Short mmCIF file of C-alpha atoms and ligand atoms in Angstrom, two decimals:
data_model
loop_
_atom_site.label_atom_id
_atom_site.label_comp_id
_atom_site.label_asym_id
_atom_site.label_seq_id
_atom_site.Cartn_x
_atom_site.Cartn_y
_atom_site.Cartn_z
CA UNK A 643 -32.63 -4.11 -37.26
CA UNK A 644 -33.44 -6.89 -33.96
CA UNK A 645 -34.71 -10.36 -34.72
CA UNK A 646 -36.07 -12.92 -32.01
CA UNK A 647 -34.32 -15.86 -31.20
CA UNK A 648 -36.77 -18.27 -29.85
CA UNK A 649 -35.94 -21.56 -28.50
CA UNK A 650 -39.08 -23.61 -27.87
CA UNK A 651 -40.18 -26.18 -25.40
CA UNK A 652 -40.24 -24.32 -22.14
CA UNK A 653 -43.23 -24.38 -19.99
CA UNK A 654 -44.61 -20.68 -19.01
CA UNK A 655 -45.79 -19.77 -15.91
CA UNK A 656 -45.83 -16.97 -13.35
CA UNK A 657 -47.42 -13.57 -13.39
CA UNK A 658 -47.06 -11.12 -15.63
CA UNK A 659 -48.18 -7.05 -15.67
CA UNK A 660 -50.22 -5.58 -18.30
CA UNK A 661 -49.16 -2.71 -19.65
CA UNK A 662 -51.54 0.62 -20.86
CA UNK A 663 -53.80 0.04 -24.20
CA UNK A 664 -52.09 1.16 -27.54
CA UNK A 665 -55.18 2.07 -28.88
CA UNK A 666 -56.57 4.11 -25.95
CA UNK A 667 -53.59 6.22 -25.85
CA UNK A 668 -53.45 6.80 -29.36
CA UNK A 669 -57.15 7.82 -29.43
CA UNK A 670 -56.34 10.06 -25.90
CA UNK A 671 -53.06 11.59 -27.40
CA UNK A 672 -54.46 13.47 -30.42
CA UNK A 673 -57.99 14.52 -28.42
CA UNK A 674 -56.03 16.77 -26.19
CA UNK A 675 -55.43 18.60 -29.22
CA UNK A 676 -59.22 19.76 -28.28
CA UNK A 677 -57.92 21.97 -25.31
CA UNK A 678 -54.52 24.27 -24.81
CA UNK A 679 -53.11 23.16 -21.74
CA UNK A 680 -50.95 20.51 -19.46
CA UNK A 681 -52.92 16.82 -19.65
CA UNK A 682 -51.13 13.80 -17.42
CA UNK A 683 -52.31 10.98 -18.84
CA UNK A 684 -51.55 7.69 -16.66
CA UNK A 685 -50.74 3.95 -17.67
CA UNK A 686 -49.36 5.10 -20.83
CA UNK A 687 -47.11 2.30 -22.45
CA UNK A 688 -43.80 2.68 -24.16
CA UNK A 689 -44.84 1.74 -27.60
CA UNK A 690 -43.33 2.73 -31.22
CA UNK A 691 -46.94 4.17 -31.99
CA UNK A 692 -47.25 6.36 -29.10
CA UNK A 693 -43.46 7.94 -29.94
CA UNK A 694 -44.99 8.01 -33.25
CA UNK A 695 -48.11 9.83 -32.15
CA UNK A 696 -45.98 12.04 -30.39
CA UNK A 697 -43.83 13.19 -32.61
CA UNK A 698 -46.62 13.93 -34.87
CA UNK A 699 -47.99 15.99 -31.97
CA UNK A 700 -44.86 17.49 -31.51
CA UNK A 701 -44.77 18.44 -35.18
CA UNK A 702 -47.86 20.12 -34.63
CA UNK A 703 -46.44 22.37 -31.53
CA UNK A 704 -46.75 20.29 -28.61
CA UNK A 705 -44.76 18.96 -26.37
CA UNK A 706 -44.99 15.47 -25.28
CA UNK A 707 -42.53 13.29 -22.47
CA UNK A 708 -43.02 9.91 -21.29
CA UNK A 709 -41.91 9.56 -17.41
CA UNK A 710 -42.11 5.85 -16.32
CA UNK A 711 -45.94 5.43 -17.19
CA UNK A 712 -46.95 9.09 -17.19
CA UNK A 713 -47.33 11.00 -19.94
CA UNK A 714 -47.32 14.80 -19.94
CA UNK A 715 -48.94 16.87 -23.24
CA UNK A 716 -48.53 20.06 -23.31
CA UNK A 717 -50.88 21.61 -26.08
CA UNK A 718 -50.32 25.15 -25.14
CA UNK A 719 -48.11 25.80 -28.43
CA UNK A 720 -50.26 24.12 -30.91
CA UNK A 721 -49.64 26.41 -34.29
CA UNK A 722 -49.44 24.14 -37.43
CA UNK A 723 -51.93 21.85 -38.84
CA UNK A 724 -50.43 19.81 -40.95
CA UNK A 725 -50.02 15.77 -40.58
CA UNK A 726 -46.65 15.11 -42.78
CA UNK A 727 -47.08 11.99 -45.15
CA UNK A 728 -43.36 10.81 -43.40
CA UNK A 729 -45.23 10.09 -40.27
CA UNK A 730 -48.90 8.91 -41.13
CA UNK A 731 -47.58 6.43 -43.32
CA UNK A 732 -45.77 4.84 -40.29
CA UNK A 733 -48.85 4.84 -38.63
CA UNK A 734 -52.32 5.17 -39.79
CA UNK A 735 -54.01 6.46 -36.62
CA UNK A 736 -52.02 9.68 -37.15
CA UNK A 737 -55.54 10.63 -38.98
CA UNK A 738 -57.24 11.00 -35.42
CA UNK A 739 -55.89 14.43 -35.89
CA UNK A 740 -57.87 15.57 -38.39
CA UNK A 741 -60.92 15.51 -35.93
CA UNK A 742 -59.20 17.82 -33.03
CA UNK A 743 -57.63 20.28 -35.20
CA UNK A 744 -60.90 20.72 -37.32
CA UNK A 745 -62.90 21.46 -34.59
CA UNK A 746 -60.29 23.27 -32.74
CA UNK A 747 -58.81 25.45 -35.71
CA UNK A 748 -60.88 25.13 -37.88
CA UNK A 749 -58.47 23.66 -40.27
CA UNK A 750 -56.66 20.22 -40.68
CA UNK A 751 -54.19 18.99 -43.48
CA UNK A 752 -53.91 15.28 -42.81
CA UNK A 753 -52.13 13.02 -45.11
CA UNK A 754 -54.20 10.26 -46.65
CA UNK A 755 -52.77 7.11 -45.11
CA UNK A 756 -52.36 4.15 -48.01
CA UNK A 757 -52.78 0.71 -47.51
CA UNK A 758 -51.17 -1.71 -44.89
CA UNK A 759 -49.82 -5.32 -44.58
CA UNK A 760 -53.46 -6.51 -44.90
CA UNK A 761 -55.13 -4.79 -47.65
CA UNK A 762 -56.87 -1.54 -48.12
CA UNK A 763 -57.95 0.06 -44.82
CA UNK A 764 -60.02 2.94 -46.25
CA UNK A 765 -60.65 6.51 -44.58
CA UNK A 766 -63.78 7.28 -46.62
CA UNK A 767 -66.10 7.54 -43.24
CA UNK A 768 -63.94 9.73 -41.30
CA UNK A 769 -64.15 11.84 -44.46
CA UNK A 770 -67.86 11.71 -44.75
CA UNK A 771 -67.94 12.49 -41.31
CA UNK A 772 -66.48 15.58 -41.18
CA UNK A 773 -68.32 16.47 -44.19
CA UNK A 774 -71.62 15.73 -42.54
CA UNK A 775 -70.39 18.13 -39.49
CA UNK A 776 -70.43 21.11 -42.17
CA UNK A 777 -66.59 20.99 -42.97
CA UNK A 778 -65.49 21.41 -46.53
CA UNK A 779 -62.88 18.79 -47.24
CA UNK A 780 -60.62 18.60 -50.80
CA UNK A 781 -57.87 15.98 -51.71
CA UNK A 782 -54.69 18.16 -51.91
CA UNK A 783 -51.71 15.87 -53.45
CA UNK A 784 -52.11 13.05 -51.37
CA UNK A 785 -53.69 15.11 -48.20
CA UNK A 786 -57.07 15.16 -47.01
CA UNK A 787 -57.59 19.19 -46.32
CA UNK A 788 -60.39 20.28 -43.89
CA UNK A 789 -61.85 23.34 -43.55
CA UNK A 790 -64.79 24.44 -41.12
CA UNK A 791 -65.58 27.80 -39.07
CA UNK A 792 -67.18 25.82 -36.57
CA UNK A 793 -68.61 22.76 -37.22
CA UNK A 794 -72.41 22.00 -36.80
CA UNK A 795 -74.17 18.83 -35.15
CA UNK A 796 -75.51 15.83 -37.07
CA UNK A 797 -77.18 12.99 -37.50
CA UNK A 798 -73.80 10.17 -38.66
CA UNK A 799 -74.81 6.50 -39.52
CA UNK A 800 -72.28 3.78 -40.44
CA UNK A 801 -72.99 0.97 -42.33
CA UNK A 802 -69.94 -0.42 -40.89
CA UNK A 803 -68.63 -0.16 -36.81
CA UNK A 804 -65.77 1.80 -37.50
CA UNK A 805 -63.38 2.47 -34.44
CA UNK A 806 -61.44 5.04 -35.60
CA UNK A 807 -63.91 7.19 -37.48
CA UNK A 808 -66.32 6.99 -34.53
CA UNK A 809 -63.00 8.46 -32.53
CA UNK A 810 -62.38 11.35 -34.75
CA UNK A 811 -66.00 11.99 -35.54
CA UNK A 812 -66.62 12.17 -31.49
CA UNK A 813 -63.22 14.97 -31.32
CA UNK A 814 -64.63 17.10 -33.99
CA UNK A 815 -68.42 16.79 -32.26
CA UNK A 816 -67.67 17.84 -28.80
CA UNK A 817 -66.88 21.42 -30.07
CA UNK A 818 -69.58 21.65 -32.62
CA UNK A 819 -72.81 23.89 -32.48
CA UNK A 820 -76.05 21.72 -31.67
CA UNK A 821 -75.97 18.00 -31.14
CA UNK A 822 -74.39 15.13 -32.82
CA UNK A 823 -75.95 11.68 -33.34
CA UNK A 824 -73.55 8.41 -33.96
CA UNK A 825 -75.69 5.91 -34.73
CA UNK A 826 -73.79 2.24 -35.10
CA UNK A 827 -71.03 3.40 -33.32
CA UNK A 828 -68.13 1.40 -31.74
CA UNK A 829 -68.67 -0.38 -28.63
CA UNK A 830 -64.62 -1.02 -28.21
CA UNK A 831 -63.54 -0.41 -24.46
CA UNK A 832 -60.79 2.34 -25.88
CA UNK A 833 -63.73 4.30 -27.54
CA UNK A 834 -65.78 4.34 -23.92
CA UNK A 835 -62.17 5.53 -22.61
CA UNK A 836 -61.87 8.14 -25.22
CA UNK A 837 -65.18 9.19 -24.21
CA UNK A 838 -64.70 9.56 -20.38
CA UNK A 839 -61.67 11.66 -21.22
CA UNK A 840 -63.50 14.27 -23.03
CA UNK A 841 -66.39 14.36 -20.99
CA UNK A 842 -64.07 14.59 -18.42
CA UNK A 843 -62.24 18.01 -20.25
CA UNK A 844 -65.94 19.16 -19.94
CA UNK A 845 -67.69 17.52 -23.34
CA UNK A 846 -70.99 16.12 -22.63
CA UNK A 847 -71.36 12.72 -24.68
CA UNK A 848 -74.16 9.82 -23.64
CA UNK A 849 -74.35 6.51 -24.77
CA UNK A 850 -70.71 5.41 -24.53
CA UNK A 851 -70.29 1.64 -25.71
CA UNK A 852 -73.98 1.61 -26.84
CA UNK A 853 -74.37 1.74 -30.43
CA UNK A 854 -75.87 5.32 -30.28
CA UNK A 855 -73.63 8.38 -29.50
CA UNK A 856 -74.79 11.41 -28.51
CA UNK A 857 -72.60 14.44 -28.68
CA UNK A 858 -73.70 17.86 -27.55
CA UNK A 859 -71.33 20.46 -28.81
CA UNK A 860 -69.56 22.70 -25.96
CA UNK A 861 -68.19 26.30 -26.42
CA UNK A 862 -64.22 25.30 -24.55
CA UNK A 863 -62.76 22.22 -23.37
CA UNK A 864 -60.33 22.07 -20.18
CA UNK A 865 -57.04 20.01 -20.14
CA UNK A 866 -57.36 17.12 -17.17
CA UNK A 867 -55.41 14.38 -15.81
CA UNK A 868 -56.07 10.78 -17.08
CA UNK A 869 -55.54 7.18 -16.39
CA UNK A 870 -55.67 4.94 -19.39
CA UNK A 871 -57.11 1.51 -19.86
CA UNK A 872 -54.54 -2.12 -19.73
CA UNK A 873 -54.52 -3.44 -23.43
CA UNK A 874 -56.41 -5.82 -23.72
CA UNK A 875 -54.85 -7.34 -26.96
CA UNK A 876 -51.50 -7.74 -25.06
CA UNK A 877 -53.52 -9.63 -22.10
CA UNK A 878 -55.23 -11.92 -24.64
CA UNK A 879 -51.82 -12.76 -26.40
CA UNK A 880 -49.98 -13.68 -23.29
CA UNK A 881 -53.11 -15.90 -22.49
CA UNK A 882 -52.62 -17.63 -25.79
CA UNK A 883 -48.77 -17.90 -25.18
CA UNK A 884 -49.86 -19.66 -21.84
CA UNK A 885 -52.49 -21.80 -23.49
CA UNK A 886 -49.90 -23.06 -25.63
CA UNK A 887 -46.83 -23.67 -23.70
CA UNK A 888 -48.22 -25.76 -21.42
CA UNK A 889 -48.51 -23.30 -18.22
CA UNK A 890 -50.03 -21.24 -15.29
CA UNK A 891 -50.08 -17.73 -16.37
CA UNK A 892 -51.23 -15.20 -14.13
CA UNK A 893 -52.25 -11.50 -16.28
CA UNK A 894 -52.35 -8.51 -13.74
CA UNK A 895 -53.62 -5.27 -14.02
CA UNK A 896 -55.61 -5.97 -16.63
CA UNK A 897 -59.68 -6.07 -17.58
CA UNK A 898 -61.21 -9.39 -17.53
CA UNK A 899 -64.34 -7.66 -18.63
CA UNK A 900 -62.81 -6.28 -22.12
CA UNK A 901 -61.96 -10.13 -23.09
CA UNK A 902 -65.35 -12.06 -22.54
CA UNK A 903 -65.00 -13.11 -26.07
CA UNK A 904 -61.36 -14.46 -26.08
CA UNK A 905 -62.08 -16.46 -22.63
CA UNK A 906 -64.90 -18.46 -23.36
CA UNK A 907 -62.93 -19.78 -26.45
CA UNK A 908 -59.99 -20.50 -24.25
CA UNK A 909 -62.14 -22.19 -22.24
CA UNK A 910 -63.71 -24.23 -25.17
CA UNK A 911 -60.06 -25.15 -26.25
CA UNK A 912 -59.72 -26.64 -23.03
CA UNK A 913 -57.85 -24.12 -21.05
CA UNK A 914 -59.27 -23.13 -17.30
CA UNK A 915 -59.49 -19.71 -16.74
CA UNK A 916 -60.45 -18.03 -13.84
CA UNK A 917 -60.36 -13.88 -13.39
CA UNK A 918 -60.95 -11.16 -10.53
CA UNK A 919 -61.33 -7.78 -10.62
CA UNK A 920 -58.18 -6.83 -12.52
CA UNK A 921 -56.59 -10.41 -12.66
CA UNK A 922 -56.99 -13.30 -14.93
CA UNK A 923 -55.27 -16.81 -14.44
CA UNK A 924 -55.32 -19.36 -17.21
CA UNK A 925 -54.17 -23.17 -16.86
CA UNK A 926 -52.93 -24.78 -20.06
CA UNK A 927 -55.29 -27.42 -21.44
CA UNK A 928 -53.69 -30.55 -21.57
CA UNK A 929 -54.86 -30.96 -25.52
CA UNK A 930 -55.93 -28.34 -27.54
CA UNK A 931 -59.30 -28.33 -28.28
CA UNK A 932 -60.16 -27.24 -32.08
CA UNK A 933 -62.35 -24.35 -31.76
CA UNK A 934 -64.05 -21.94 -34.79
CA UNK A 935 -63.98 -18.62 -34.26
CA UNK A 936 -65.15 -15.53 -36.37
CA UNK A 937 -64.03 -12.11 -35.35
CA UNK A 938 -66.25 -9.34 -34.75
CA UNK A 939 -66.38 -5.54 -33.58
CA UNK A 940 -66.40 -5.60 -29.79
CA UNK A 941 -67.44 -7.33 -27.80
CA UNK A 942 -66.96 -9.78 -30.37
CA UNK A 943 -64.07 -11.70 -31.22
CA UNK A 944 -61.01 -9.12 -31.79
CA UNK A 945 -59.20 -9.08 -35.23
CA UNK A 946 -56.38 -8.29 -33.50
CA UNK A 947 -56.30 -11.91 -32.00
CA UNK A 948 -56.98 -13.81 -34.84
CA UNK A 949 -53.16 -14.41 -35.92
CA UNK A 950 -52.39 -15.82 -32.56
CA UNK A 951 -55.41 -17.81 -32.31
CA UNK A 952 -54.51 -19.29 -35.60
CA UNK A 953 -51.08 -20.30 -33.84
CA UNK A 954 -52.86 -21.48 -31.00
CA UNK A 955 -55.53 -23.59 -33.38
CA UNK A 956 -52.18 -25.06 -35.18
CA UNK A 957 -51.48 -27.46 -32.44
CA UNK A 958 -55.04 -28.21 -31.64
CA UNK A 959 -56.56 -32.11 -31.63
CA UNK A 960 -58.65 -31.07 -34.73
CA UNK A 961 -60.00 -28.97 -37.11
CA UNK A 962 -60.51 -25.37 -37.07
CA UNK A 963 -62.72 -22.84 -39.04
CA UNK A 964 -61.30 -18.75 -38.52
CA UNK A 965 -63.22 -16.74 -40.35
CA UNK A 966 -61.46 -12.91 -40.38
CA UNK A 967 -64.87 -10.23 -41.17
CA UNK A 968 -62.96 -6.72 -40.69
CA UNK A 969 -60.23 -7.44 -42.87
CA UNK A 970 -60.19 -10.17 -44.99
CA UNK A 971 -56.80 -10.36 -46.27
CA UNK A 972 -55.30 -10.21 -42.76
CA UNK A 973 -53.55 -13.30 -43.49
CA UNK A 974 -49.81 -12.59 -43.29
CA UNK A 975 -48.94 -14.84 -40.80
CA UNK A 976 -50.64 -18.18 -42.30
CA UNK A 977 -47.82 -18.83 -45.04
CA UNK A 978 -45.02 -18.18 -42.30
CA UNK A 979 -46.55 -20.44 -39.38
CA UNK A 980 -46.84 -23.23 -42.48
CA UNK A 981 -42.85 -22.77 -42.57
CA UNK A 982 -43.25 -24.04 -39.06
CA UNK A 983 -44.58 -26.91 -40.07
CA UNK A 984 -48.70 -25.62 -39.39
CA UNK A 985 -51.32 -27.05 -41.96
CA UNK A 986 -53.23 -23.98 -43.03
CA UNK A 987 -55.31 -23.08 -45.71
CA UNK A 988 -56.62 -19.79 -46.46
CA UNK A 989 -59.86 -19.53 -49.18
CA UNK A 990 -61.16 -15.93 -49.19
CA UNK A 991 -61.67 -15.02 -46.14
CA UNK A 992 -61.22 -18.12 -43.93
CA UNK A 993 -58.58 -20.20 -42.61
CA UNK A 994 -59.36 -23.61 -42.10
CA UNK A 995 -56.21 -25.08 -39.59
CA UNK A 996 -55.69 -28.81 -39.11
CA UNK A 997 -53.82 -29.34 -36.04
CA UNK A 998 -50.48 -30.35 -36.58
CA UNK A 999 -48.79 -32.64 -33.19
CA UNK A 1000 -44.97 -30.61 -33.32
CA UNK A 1001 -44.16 -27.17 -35.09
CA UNK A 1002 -40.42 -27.34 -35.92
CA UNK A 1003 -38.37 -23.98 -35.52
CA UNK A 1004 -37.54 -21.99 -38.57
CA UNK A 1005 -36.87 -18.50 -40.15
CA UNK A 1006 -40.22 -16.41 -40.27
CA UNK A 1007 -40.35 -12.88 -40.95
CA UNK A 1008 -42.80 -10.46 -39.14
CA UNK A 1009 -45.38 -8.55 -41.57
CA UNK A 1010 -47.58 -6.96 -39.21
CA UNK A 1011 -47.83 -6.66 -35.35
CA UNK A 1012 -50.32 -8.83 -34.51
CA UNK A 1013 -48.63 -11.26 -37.47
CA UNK A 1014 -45.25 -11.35 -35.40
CA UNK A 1015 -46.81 -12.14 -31.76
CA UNK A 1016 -48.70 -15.39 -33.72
CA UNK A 1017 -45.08 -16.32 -34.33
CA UNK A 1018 -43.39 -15.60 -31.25
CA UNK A 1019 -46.15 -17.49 -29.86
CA UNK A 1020 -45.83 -20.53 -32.60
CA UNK A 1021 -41.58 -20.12 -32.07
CA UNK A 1022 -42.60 -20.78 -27.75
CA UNK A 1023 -43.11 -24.27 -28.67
CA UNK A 1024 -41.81 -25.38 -31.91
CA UNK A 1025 -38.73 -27.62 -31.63
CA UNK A 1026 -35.50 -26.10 -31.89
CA UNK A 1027 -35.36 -22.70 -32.72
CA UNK A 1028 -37.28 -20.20 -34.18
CA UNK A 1029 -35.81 -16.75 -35.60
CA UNK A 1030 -38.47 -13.76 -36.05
CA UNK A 1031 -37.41 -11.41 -38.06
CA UNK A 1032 -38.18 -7.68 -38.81
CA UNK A 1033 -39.41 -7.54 -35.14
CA UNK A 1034 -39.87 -3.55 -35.73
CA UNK A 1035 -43.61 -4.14 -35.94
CA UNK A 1036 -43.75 -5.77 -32.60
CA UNK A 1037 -42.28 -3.15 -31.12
CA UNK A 1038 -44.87 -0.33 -32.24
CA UNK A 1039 -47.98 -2.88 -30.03
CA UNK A 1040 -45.68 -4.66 -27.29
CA UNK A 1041 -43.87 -3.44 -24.61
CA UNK A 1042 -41.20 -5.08 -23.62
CA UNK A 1043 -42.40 -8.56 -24.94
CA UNK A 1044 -39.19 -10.52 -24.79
CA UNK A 1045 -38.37 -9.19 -21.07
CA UNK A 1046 -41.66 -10.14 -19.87
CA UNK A 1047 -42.08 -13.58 -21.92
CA UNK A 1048 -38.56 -14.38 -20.27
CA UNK A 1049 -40.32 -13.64 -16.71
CA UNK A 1050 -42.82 -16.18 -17.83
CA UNK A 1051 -39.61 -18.70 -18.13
CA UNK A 1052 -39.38 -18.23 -22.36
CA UNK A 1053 -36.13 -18.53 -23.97
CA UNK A 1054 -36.63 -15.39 -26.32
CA UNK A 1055 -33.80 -13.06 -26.47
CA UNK A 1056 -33.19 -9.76 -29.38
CA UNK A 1057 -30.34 -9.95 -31.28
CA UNK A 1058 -29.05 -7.51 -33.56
CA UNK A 1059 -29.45 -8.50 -37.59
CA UNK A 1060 -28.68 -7.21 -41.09
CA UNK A 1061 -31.39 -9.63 -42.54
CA UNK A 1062 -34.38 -7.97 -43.65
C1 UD1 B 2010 -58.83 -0.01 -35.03
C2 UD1 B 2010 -57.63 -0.49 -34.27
C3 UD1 B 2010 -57.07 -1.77 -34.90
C4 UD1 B 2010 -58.16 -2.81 -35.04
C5 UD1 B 2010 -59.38 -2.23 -35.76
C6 UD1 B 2010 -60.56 -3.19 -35.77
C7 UD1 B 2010 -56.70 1.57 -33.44
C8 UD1 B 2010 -55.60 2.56 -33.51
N1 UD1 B 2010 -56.62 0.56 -34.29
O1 UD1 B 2010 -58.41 0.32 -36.36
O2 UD1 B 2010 -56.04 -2.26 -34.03
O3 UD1 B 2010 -57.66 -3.89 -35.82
O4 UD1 B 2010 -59.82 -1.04 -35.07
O5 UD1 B 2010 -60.91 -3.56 -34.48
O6 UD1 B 2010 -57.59 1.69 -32.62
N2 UD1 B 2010 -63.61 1.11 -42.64
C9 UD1 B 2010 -64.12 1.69 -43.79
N3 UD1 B 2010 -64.00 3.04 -43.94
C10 UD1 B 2010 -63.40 3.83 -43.01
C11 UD1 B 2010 -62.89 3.24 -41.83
C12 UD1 B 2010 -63.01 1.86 -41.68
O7 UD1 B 2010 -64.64 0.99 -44.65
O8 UD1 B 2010 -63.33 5.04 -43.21
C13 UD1 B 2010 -63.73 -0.35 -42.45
C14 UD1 B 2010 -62.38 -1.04 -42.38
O9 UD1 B 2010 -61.85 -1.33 -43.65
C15 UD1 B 2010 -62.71 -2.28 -41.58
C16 UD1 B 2010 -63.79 -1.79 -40.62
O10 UD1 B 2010 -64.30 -0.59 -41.18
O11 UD1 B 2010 -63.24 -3.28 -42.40
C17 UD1 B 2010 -63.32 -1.53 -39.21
O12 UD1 B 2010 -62.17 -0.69 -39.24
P1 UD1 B 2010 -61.91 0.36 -38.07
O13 UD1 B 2010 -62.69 -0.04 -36.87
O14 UD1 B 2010 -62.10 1.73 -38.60
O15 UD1 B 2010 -60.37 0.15 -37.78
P2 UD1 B 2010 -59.32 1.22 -37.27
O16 UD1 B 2010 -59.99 2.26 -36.45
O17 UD1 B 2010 -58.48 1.66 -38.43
#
C-alpha cells in the first residue's frame, strides 16, 4: 500500500503533458475483440484499468504489451469467453466484453459487476440491449450469459445517455445482420473515438456524437492501427489544481474542444483561460469565484469532475450549489475534504459548499478515483500537510500524478504505508 504526502502552499506553474484517455482505451481494448489480428493502438496511458483490461483480455487468449505509449493486441488466439468475477469486480468496464464476444462468437459469459464507491451502477441496458439484437441472455450464478448465432439489427432507445451500454451495444451492432438504430445515444468524445476505430476496422456507423447511431451490420472486421484521444478528465483536474494553487498551468497535448463545459466555469470562478489547438493555459484567479454547477452527459458538465470542483468551490469567496444527476450518491469525498477543514453539506443529491479562507492538512483516505484527485487537489493548498491514503484508486485513472504535479512545483511524494 502508497499514501500521498502532500505539503501545501506551493504555487503551480509550468507545462504539463496529457496523457491518453482511460476511457477511450478501455472502450478500444475490448472492441478489437471484433477482429483476429495485430491492432497498435497509440497514446495509450499506463493506467491500473488498462493492465486490468488487459489481463482480462489476456484471460480471454490475447496477448496484450504496453511499449512506451503503444499498445500492441494481438487477438489472433481468442478461445474462451468467459469474464472471471476476480477481475470485473476490480473494474466494471470489464463488461464491454460482452458486446465483442457476442457478436464475434456468438457467446459471452460476463460476470455481473456489483456496486461501487458511489452506489448502484446498474447493467440492465447493456442487457436489454443485447436482448433487443436477438441474443438470448440468462443470469448464471452471478454471470450474465449471452447467447446469439448472429445477432440481428434494431431499433435501441435509452431513457437514460448511457456511455457504456451505447459502447457495447455499438461492438455487438457492427457485426449484426441489417441495421441498428441508437437513439439517445452518448455524445462523450471516447464514444466518437470508439466509433472511428471500428469504422476504421471496416464497420460502417453514422451519426457519431449525435444522439442517433446508426449501425449497419458488416460480414468481417479488419484489425488496424489506432491513435487514442488525451483524457480529458486528467486535463480538467490539473486545471483545477492550477486554479487553486495560485498558478500558470500550461496542459499540452490535450483537447480544448472535449472541456467547453469545465472552461467556461473556470472562467466564471475567475480563472483566465486561454487554449489552441491542442493546448490550454489557465491563470489562477486571484479569489475564487463561487460558481453552481450541475453535471451532465457530455458535453455537459462531467461527473467525473465534480469531486474536484467541490475542492475547488471549498476555497471560493461564496456559496456554491453542485448538483451530481448521474450518480447521486457520488459523494465520498465531501466528509473527507470537511476533515480539511471545508464546510460542506450534502442533502440528496446536492452539495451546497461555503467557502472556507484556509483548509488545514490532515489524514483523508481515498474512496474512489475521482474522490482522491479532489483531495490531492484540496492537500495542494491546505496548511501543513496532508496524507492521502489508499492511493490505489488513483492509480487505476492517473498516470504518473505525483511525478507530474511535482513538475508543476507540488510537494507530493508516495510513500510506502501499512494504514489502510
Ligand atoms: C462511464 C465512464 C465513467 C463516467 C460515466 C458517466 C467509462 C469506462 N466510464 O461509465 O468514468 O463517470 O460514464 O459519464 O467510460 N445506467 C443505467 N443502466 C445501465 C447503465 C447505466 O441505469 O445499464 C445509468 C447509470 O446508473 C448512470 C447513467 O446511466 O446514472 C450513466 O451511466 P453510464 O454512462 O453508463 O456510465 P458508465 O459507462 O458505467
Amino acid at each position: 500500500m502508497y499514501k500521498f504526502i502532500v505539503k501545501g502552499g506551493r504555487r503551480l506553474s509550468g507545462e504539463v503533458s496529457i496523457s491518453g484517455a482511460k476511457n477511450a482505451s478501455l472502450a478500444l481494448m475490448p472492441a478489437a475483440l471484433l477482429a483476429p489480428g495485430i491492432f497498435h493502438i497509440k497514446n495509450t496511458p499506463d493506467l491500473r484499468d488498462v493492465a486490468t483490461m488487459s489481463r482480462l483480455l489476456e484471460t480471454l487468449g490475447a496477448k496484450v504489451t504496453l511499449d512506451g505509449k503503444l499498445q500492441t493486441i494481438d487477438t489472433r488466439g481468442v478461445k474462451n469467453f468467459e469474464a472471471p468475477y476476480e477481475l470485473v469486480k476490480k473494474m466494471r468496464a470489464s463488461i464491454y466484453v460482452l458486446g465483442p464476444l457476442l457478436a464475434r462468437y456468438g457467446y459471452a459469459k460476463v460476470s455481473m459487476p456489483g456496486g461501487c464507491a458511489w452506489g448502484p451502477r446498474p447493467v440492465n441496458l447493456h442487457i436489454e440491449g443485447m436482448q433487443k439484437l436477438g441474443a438470448e441472455v440468462t443470469l448464471e450464478a452471478g454471470y450474465i450469459v449471452a447467447r446469439a448465432k448472429r445477432l440481428k439489427g434494431t431499433h435501441i432507445s435509452f431513457d437514460v445517455s448511457s456511455v457504456g451500454a451505447t459502447g457495447n451495444i455499438m461492438m455487438a451492432a457492427v457485426l449484426a445482420e441489417d441495421t441498428t438504430t441508437i437513439s439517445n445515444a452518448a455524445l462523450e468524445p471516447e464514444i466518437v473515438a470508439l466509433g472511428d476505430f471500428l469504422n476504421k476496422m471496416g464497420a460502417d456507423i453514422r451519426g457519431l456524437g449525435t444522439p442517433t447511431i446508426t449501425i449497419k451490420g458488416v460480414k468481417e472486421l479488419n484489425p488496424v492501427d489506432f491513435e487514442s484521444l488525451p483524457d480529458r478528465i486528467e486535463t480538467g483536474t490539473f486545471l483545477i489544481a492550477g486554479a487553486i494553487a495560485g498558478g500558470n498551468v500550461r496542459a499540452v497535448n490535450c483537447e480544448p474542444d472535449h472541456l467547453s463545459a469545465l472552461l467556461l466555469k473556470l472562467e466564471e470562478a475567475g480563472a483566465k483561460v486561454q487554449s489552441g489547438k491542442n493546448w490550454i493555459e489557465l491563470e489562477a484567479p486571484e479569489a475564487i469565484r463561487p460558481v453552481d454547477v450541475s453535471t451532465a452527459p457530455y458535453p455537459g458538465f462531467p461527473t467525473d469532475m465534480q469531486a474536484q470542483w467541490i475542492a475547488l468551490m471549498a476555497l471560493s469567496t461564496g456559496s456554491s450549489v453542485i448538483a451530481e444527476t448521474i450518480y447521486f450518491d457520488r459523494f465520498k469525498h465531501v466528509p473527507e475534504l470537511v476533515r480539511l477543514g471545508a464546510d460542506i453539506e450534502v442533502k440528496e443529491n446536492v452539495a451546497v459548499v461555503k467557502g472556507v479562507r484556509t483548509l488545514k492538512g490532515a489524514k483523508v483516505m481515498s474512496t474512489d478515483l475521482r474522490a482522491s484527485a479532489s483531495l490531492i487537489i484540496a492537500g495542494l493548498v491546505a496548511e501543513g500537510t496532508t496524507e492521502v491514503l489508499r492511493i490505489y484508486h488513483m492509480d487505476r485513472g492517473y498516470e504518473r500524478i505525483e511525478e507530474k504535479l511535482r513538475g508543476l512545483g507540488a510537494d507530493i511524494e508516495r510513500v510506502q504505508s501499512d494504514e489502510f
